[in-house]
Coordinates of C-alpha atoms and ligand atoms in Angstrom, one line a residue:
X1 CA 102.6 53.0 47.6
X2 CA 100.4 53.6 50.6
X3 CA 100.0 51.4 52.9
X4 CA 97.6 48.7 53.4
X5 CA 96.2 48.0 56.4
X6 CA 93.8 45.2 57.8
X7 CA 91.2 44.4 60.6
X8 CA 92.1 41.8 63.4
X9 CA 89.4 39.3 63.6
X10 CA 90.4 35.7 65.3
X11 CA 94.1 36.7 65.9
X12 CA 94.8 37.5 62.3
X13 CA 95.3 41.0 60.3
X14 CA 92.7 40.4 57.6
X15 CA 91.2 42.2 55.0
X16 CA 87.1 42.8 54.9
X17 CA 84.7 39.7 53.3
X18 CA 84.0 42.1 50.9
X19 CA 87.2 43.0 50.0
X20 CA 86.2 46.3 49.7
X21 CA 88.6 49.3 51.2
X22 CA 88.8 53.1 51.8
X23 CA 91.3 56.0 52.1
X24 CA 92.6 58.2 54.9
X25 CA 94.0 61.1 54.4
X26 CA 95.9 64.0 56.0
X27 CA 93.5 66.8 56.4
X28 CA 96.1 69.2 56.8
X29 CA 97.8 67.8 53.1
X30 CA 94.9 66.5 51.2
X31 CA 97.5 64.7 48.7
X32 CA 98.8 62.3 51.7
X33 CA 97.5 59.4 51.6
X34 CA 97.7 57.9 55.5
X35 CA 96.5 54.6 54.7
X36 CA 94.1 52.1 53.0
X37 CA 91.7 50.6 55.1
X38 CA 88.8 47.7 54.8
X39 CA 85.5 48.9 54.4
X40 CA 83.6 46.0 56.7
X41 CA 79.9 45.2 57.0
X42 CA 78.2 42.9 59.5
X43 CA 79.9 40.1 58.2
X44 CA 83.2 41.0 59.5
X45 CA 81.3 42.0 62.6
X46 CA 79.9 38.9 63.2
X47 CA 83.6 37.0 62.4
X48 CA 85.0 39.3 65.5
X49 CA 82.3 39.1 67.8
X50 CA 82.3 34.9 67.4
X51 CA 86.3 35.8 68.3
X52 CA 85.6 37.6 71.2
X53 CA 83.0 34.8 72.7
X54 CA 85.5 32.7 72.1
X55 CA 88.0 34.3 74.2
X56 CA 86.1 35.4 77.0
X57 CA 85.8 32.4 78.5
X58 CA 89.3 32.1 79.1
X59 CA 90.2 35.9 79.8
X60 CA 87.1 36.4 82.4
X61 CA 89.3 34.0 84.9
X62 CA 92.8 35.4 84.3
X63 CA 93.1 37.2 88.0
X64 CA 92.5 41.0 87.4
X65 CA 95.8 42.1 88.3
X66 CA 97.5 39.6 85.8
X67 CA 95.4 41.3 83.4
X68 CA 96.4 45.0 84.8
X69 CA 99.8 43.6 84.4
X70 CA 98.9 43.4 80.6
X71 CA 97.5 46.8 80.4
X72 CA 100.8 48.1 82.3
X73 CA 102.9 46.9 79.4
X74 CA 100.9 48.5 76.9
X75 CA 101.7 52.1 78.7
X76 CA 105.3 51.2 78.6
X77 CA 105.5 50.2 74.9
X78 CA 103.0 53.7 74.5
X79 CA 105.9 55.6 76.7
X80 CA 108.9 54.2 74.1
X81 CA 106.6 55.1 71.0
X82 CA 105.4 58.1 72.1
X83 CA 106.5 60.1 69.7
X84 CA 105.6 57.9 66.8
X85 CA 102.1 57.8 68.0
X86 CA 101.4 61.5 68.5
X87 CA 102.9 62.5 64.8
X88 CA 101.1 59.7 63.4
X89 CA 97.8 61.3 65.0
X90 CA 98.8 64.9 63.6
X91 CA 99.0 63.4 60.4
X92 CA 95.9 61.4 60.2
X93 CA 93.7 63.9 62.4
X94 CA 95.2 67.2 61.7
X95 CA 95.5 68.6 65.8
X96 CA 99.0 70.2 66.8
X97 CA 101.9 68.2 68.3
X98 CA 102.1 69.1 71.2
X99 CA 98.0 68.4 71.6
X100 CA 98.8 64.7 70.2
X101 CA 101.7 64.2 72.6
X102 CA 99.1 65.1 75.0
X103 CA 96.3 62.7 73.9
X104 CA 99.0 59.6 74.0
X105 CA 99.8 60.9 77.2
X106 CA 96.5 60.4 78.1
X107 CA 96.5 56.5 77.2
X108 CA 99.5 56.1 78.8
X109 CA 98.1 57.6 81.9
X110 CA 95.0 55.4 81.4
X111 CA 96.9 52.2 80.9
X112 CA 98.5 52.9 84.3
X113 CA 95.9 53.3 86.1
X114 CA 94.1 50.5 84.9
X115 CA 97.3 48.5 86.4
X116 CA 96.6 50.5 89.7
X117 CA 92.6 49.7 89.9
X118 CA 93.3 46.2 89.0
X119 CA 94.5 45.6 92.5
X120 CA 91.2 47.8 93.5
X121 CA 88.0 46.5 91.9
X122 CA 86.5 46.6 95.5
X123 CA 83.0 44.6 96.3
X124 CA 81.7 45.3 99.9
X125 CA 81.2 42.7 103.0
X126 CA 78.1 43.5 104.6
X127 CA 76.6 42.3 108.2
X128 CA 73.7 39.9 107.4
X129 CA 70.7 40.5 109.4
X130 CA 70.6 36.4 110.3
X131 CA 73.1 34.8 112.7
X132 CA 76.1 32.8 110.8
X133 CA 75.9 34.0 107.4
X134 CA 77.7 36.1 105.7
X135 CA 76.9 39.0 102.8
X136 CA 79.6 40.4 99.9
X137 CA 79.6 41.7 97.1
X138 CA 82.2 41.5 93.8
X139 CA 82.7 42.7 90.4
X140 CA 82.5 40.5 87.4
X141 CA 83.4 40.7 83.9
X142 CA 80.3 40.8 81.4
X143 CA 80.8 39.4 78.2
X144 CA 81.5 41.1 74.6
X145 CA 82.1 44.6 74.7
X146 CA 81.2 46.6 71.5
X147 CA 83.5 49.5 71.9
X148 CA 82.6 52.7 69.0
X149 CA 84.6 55.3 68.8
X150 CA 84.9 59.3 67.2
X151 CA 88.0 61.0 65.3
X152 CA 88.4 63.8 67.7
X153 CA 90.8 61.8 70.2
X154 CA 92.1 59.1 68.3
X155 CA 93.8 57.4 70.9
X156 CA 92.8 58.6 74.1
X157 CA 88.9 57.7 73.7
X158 CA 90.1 54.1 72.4
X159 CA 92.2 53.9 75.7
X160 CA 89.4 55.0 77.9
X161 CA 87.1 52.2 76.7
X162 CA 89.7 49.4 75.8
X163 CA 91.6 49.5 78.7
X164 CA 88.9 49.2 81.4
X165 CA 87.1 47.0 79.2
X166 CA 89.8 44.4 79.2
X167 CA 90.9 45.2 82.9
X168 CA 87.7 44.1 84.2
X169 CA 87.7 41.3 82.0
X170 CA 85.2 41.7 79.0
X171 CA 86.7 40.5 75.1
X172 CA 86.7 43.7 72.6
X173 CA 85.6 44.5 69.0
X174 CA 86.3 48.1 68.4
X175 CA 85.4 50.0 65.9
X176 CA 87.6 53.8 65.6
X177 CA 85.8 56.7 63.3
X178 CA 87.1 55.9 59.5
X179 CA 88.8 59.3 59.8
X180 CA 91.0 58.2 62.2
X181 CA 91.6 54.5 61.7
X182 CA 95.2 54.7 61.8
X183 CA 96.3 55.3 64.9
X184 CA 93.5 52.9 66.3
X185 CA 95.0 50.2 64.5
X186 CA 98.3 51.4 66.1
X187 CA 96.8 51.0 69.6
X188 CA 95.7 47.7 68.8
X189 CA 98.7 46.1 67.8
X190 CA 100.5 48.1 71.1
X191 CA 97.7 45.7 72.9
X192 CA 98.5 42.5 71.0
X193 CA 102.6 43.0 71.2
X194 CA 101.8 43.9 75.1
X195 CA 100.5 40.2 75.8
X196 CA 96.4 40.9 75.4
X197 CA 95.1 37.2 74.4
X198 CA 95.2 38.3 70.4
X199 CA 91.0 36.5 69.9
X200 CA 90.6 39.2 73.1
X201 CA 91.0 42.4 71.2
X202 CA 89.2 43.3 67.6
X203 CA 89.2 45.5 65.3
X204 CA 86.6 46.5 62.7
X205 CA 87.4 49.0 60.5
X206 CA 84.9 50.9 58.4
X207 CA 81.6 53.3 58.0
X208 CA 79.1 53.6 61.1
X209 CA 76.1 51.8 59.1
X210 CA 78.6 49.5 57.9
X211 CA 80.1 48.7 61.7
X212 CA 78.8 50.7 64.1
X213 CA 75.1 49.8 63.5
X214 CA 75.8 45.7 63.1
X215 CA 77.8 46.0 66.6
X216 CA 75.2 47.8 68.2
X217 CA 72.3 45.3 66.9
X218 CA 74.5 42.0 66.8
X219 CA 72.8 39.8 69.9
X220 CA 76.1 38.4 71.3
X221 CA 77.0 41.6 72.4
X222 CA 76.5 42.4 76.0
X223 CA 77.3 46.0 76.1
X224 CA 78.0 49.2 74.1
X225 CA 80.2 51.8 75.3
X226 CA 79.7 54.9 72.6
X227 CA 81.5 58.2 72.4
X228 CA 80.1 60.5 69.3
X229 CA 77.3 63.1 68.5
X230 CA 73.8 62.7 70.4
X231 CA 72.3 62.2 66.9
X232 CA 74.1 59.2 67.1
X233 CA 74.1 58.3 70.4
X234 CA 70.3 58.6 70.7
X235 CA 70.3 56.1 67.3
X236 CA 72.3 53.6 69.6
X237 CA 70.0 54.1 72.8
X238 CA 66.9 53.1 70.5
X239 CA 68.5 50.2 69.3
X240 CA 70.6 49.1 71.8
X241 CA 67.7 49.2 74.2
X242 CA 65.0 47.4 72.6
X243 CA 67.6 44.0 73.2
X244 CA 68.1 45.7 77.3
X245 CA 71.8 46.3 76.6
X246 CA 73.9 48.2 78.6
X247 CA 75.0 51.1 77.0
X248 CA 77.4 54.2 78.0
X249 CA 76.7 57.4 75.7
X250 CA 79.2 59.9 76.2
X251 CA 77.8 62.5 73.5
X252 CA 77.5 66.2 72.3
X253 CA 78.1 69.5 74.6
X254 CA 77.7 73.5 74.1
X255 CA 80.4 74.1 76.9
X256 CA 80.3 77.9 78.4
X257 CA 82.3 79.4 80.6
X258 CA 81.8 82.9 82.4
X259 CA 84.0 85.9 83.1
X260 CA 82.7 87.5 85.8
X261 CA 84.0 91.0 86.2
X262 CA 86.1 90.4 89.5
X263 CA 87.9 88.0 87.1
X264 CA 91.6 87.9 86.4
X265 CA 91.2 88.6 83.0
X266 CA 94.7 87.7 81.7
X267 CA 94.1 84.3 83.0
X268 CA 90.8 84.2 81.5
X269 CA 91.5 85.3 78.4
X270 CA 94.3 82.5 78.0
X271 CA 91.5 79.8 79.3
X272 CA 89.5 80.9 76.4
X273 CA 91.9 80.9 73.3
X274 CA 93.0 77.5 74.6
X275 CA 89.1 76.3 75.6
X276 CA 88.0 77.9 72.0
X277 CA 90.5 76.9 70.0
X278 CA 92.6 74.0 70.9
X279 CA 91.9 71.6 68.8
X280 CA 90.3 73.6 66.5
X281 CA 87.1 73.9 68.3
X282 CA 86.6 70.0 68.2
X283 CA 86.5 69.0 71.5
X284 CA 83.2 67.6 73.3
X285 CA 84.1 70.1 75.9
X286 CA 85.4 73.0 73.7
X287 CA 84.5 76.3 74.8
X288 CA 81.7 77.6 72.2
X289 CA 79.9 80.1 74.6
X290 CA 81.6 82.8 76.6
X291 CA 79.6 84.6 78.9
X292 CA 80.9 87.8 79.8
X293 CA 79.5 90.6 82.6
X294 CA 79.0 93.8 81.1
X295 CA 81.2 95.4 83.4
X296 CA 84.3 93.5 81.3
X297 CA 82.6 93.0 78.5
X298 CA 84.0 95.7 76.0
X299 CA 87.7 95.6 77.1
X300 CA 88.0 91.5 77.4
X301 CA 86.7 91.4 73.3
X302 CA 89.4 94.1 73.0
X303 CA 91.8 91.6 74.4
X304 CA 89.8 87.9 73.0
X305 CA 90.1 89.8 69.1
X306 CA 93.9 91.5 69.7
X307 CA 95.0 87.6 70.2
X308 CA 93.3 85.7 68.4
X309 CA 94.8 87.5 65.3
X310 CA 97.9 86.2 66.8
X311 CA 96.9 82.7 66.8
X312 CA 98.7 80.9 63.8
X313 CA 96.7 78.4 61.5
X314 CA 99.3 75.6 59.7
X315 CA 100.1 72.3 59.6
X316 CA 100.4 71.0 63.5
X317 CA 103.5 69.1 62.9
X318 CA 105.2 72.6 63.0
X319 CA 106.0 73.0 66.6
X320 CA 105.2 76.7 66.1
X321 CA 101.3 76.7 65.0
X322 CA 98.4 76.9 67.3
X323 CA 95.5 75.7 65.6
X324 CA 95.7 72.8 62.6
X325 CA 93.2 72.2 60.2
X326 CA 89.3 70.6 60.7
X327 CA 89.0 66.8 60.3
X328 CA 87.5 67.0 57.0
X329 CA 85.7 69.0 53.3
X330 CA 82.0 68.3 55.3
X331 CA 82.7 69.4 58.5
X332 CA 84.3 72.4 57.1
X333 CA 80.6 73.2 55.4
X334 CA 79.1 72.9 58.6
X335 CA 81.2 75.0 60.5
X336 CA 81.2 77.6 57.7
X337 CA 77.3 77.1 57.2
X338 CA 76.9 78.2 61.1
X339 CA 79.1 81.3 60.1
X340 CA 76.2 82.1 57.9
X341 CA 73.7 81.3 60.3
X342 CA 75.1 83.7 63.1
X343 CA 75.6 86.4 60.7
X344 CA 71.8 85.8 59.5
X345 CA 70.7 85.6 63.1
X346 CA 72.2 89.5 63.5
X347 CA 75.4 88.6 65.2
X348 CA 78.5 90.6 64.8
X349 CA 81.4 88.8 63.4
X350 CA 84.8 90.1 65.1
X351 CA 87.4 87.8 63.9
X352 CA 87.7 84.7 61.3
X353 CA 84.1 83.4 59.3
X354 CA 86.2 82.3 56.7
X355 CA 87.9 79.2 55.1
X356 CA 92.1 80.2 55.8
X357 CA 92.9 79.6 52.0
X358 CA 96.3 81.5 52.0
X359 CA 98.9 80.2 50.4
X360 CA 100.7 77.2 51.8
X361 CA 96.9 75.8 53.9
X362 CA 95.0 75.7 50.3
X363 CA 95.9 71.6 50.0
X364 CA 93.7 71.4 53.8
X365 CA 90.8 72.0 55.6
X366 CA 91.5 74.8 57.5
X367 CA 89.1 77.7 58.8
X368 CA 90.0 81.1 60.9
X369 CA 89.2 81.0 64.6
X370 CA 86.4 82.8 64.6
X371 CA 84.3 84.8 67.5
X372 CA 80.8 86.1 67.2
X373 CA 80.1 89.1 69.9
X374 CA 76.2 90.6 70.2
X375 CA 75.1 87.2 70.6
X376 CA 71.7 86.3 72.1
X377 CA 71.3 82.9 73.9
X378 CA 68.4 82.2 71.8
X379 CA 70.6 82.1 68.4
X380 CA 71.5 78.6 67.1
X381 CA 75.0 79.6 67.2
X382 CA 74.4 79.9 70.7
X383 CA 72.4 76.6 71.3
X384 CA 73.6 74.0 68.3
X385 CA 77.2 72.4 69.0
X386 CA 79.1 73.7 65.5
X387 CA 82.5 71.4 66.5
X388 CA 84.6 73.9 65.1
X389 CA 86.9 77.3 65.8
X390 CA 83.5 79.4 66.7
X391 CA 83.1 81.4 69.8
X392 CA 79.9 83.4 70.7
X393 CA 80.3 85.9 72.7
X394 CA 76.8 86.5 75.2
X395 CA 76.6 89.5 77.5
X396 CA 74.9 89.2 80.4
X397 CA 74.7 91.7 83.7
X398 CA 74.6 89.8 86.7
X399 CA 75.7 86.4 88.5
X400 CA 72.9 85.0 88.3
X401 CA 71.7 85.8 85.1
X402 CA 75.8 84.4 84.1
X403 CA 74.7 81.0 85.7
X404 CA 71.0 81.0 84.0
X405 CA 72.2 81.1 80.5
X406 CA 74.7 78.8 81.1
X407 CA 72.3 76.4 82.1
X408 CA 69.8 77.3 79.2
X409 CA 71.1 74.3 77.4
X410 CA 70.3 70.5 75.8
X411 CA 73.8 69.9 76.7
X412 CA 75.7 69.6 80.0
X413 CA 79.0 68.0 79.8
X414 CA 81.6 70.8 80.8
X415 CA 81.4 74.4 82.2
X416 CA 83.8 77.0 83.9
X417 CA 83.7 80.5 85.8
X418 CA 86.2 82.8 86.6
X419 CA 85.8 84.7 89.4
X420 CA 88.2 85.7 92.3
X421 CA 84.8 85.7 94.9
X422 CA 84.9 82.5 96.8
X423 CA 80.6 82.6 97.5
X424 CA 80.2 83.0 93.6
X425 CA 82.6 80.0 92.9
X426 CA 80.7 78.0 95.1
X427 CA 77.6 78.8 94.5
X428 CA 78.5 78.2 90.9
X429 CA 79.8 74.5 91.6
X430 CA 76.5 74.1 93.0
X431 CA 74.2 75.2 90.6
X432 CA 75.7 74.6 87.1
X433 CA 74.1 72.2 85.3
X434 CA 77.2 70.1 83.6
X435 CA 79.0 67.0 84.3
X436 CA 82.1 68.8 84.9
X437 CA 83.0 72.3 86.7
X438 CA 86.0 74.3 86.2
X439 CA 86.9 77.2 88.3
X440 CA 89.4 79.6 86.6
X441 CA 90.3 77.1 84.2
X442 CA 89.4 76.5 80.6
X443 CA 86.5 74.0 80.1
X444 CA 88.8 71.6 78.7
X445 CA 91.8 69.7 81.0
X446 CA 90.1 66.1 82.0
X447 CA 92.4 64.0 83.6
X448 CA 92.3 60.4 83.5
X449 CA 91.8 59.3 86.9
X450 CA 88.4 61.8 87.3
X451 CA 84.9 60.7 86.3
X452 CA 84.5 62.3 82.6
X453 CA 80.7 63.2 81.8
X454 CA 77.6 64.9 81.3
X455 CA 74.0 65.5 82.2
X456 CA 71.4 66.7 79.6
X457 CA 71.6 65.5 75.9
X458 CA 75.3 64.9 76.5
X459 CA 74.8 61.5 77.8
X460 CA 72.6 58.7 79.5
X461 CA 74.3 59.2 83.1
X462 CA 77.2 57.0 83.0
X463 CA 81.2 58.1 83.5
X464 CA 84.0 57.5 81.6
X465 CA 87.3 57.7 83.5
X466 CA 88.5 57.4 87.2
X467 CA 87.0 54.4 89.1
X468 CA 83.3 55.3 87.8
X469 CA 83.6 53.6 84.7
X470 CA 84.6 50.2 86.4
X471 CA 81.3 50.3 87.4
X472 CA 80.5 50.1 84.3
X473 CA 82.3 47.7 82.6
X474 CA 81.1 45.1 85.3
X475 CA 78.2 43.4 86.8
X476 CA 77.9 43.7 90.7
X477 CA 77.6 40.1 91.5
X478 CA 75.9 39.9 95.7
X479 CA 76.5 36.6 97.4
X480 CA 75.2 35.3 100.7
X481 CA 77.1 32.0 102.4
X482 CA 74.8 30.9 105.0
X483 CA 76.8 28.4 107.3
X484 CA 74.3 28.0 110.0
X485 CA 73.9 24.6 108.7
X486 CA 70.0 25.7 108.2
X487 CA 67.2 27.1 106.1
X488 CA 67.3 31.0 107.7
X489 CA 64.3 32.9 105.4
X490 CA 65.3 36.4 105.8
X491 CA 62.8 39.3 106.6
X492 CA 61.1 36.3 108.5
X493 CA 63.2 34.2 111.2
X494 CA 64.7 37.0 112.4
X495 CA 61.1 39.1 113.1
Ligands
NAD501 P1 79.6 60.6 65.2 O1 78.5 60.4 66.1 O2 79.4 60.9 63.8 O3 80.5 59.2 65.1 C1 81.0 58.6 66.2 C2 81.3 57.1 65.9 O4 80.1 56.4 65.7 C3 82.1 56.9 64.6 O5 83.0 55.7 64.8 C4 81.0 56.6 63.6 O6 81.5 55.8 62.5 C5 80.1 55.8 64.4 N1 78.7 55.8 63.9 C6 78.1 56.7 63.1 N2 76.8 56.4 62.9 C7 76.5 55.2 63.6 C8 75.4 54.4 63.8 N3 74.2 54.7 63.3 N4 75.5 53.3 64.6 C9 76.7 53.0 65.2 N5 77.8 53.8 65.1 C10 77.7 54.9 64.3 O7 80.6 61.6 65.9 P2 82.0 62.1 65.4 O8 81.8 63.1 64.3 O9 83.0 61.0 65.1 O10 82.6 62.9 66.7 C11 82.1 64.2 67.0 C12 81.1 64.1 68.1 O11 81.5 63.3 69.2 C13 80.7 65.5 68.7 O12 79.3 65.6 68.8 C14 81.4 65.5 70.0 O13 80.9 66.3 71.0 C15 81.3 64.0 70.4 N6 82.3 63.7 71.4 C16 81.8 63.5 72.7 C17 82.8 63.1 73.7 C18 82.3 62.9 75.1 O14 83.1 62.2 75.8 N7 81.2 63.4 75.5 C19 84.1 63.0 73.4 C20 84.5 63.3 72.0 C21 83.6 63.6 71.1

């Protein structure tokens, strides 16, 4: 029997009003079945956001670090399950152990810091410009938080969001991708057991027209903070904007990184296979461009094809494989569909462009990392993001021309060079358009405590992670206490 699980609405695991429910399964083992899971609609929304009202007005005055106290616990109970967490994740999202020990990791780091910048949450005092009065500002909590999530980092996304959220004193309904509803539900129930006020924290489970789009519209919700494709996020803007919500977008990205040729290329090399294909490709900041000077460029794809024949495709709870299967059958078209494109386009297939169908990986989704070398800037392959194991491979003969086709992008969230010439590294930090900069490391590594974000179509200019998205998940609230026992007008008395 599989098992069943429910949304928590109003304190209580329910199932959906209308009953109805869906599947997850392994994508790596098509036959397991992770779970059953109710398919909601706004009705449920609307249950959990009346919830969430209800128990903001009591969570907005516990003192924030009482509440980072709460989030503290939830780390601890993450540290003891941490194991259960991460092979739960492999199963229900397909990426290798050791990449789901390092995504729980990644909450649990999260959680902490929350603890840490619940003690922070600085305002300012300011000098007035009158005599006896006095200028500060604080941070205070805003209301309902509509929290929408995607598959890719099934618990470290959630964390991102949830635990800020709360810290700063908003109520939750989350609502995790239906590929990975699983281990969001696991996370929730970490929250509850860690002593989060149970009408504080909700989850919706189901489609994103079902949830996503009744969260987004629903008018008791203050804010949105969305992490997903910019088809979708741009969907969210529109909506969310006509009602002047706030809204975080953390979206799309066609990550590059350069190889200059003063480059070590070992070191390189390793920053790609990982960048390329860790997680199979389906990272926000995954590397899908590498930009190589000519002056390297024949002997580094000697190297980039020699190892990633090595790279081994399987099931990730095998300690041993590299690279597990894609989240699902449709993003597996798409991905293969841009192998079609690129060979269409005229570019030269060096490794993988196929479904891996050998024996043991039929009953999954899996694909062979795949590079594309010859490739011009102007291809889709090199422009679209295909959120899969594709490289393209782009030549290019100079610094500058390195930098310009990095640039020559809708996207802008990560980027990396490597170069042993201090001038081009800087210069390079300077003038790369992206939210995040790398030099001679992979473009994937975030850490929790760093502002996480991009320019371009990968966002609407707010940060996830580190103290920046505090910011977000309060209002600055400016007070003046005039005790000169008078009416003071500024910009006039004082003139
Ligand atoms: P997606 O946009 O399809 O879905 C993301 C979430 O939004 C899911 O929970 C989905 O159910 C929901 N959703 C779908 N349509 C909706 C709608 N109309 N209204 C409200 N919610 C809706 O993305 P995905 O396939 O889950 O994730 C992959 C994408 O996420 C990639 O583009 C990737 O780059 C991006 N991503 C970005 C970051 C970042 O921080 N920039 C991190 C991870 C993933």
């Amino acid at each position: 029997m599989s098992k069943v699980f429910r949304n928590h609405i109003n304190g209580e695991y329910i199932d959906s009003v209308s009953g109805e429910t869906f599947e997850n399964r392994n994508p790596a083992n098509r036959a397991e079945v992770i779970g059953i899971f109710p398919k909601s609609t706004a009705e449920d929304v609307d249950k959990a956001v009346k919830a969430a009202r209800a128990a903001y007005k009591d969570w907005r005055l516990v003192p924030a670090p009482q509440r980072g106290e709460i989030m503290k616990k939830a780390g601890d109970i993450m540290v003891e399950r941490k194991e259960e967490i991460s092979r739960l994740m492999t199963r229900e999202m397909g990426k290798v152990i050791a990449e789901t020990r390092g995504d729980t990791q990644e909450g649990i780091d999260t959680a902490y810091y929350a603890f840490g910048e619940s003690r922070r949450m600085y305002g300012r005092t300011v000098p007035s410009e009158l005599p006896n009065k006095f200028n500060m500002t604080s941070h205070i909590p805003i209301g309902v938080a509509g929290l929408i999530t995607p598959w890719n980092f099934p618990m470290a996304i959630p964390t991102w969001k949830v635990f800020p959220a709360l810290t700063c004193g908003n109520s939750v309904v989350f609502k995790p991708a239906s590929d990975t509803p699983a281990t969001a539900a696991l996370f929730v129930e970490i929250l509850i057991d860690a002593g989060v006020p149970p009408l504080a924290i909700n989850i919706v489970h189901g489609t994103g027209s079902g949830v996503g789009t009744p969260i987004v519209e629903h008018p008791d919700i203050n804010l949105i903070s969305f992490t997903g494709s910019s088809k979708v996020g741009k969907i969210i803007n529109e909506k969310a904007g006509k009602d002047l919500k706030r809204v975080s977008l953390e979206l799309g990205g066609k990550n590059a990184e350069i190889v200059m040729d003063d480059a070590n290329l070992n070191l390189a090399l390793e920053g790609v296979l990982w960048g390329a294909f860790g997680t199979t490709g389906q990272r926000c900041t995954a590397t899908s461009r590498l930009i190589l000077h000519e002056k390297i460029h024949d002997k580094f794809v000697d190297m980039l094809g020699d190892s990633t024949q090595k790279l081994k495709t399987g099931n990730g709870l095998d300690e041993s494989v590299d690279v597990g299967p894609l989240i699902n059958k449709e993003q597996l078209e798409i991905v293969h569909s841009y192998v079609e494109i690129g060979k269409n386009e005229g570019a030269t297939l060096l490794s993988g462009g196929e479904p891996d169908e050998s024996e043991d990986l039929k009953k999954g989704f899996f694909y062979k990392p795949t590079i594309f070398v010859g490739v011009d800037r102007n291809m889709r392959i090199a422009r679209e993001e295909i959120f899969g194991p594709v490289l393209s491979v782009i030549k290019v003969s100079s610094f500058d021309e390195a930098i310009e086709v990095l640039n020559d992008s809708n996207y802008g969230l990560s980027s990396s060079i490597y170069t042993q010439d201090v001038n081009s590294a800087y210069c390079a930090m300077r003038d790369i358009e992206a939210g995040i900069t790398y030099i001679n490391g992979p473009t994937i590594g975030a850490e929790c405590h760093m502002p996480f974000g991009g320019v371009k179509e990968t966002g609407n200019g707010h940060r996830e992670g580190g103290w920046a998205v505090y910011d977000f998940f309060s209002e600055t609230k400016t007070v003046y206490v005039d005790f000169s026992a008078k009416l003071q007008r500024a910009q006039i008395d004082n003139r």
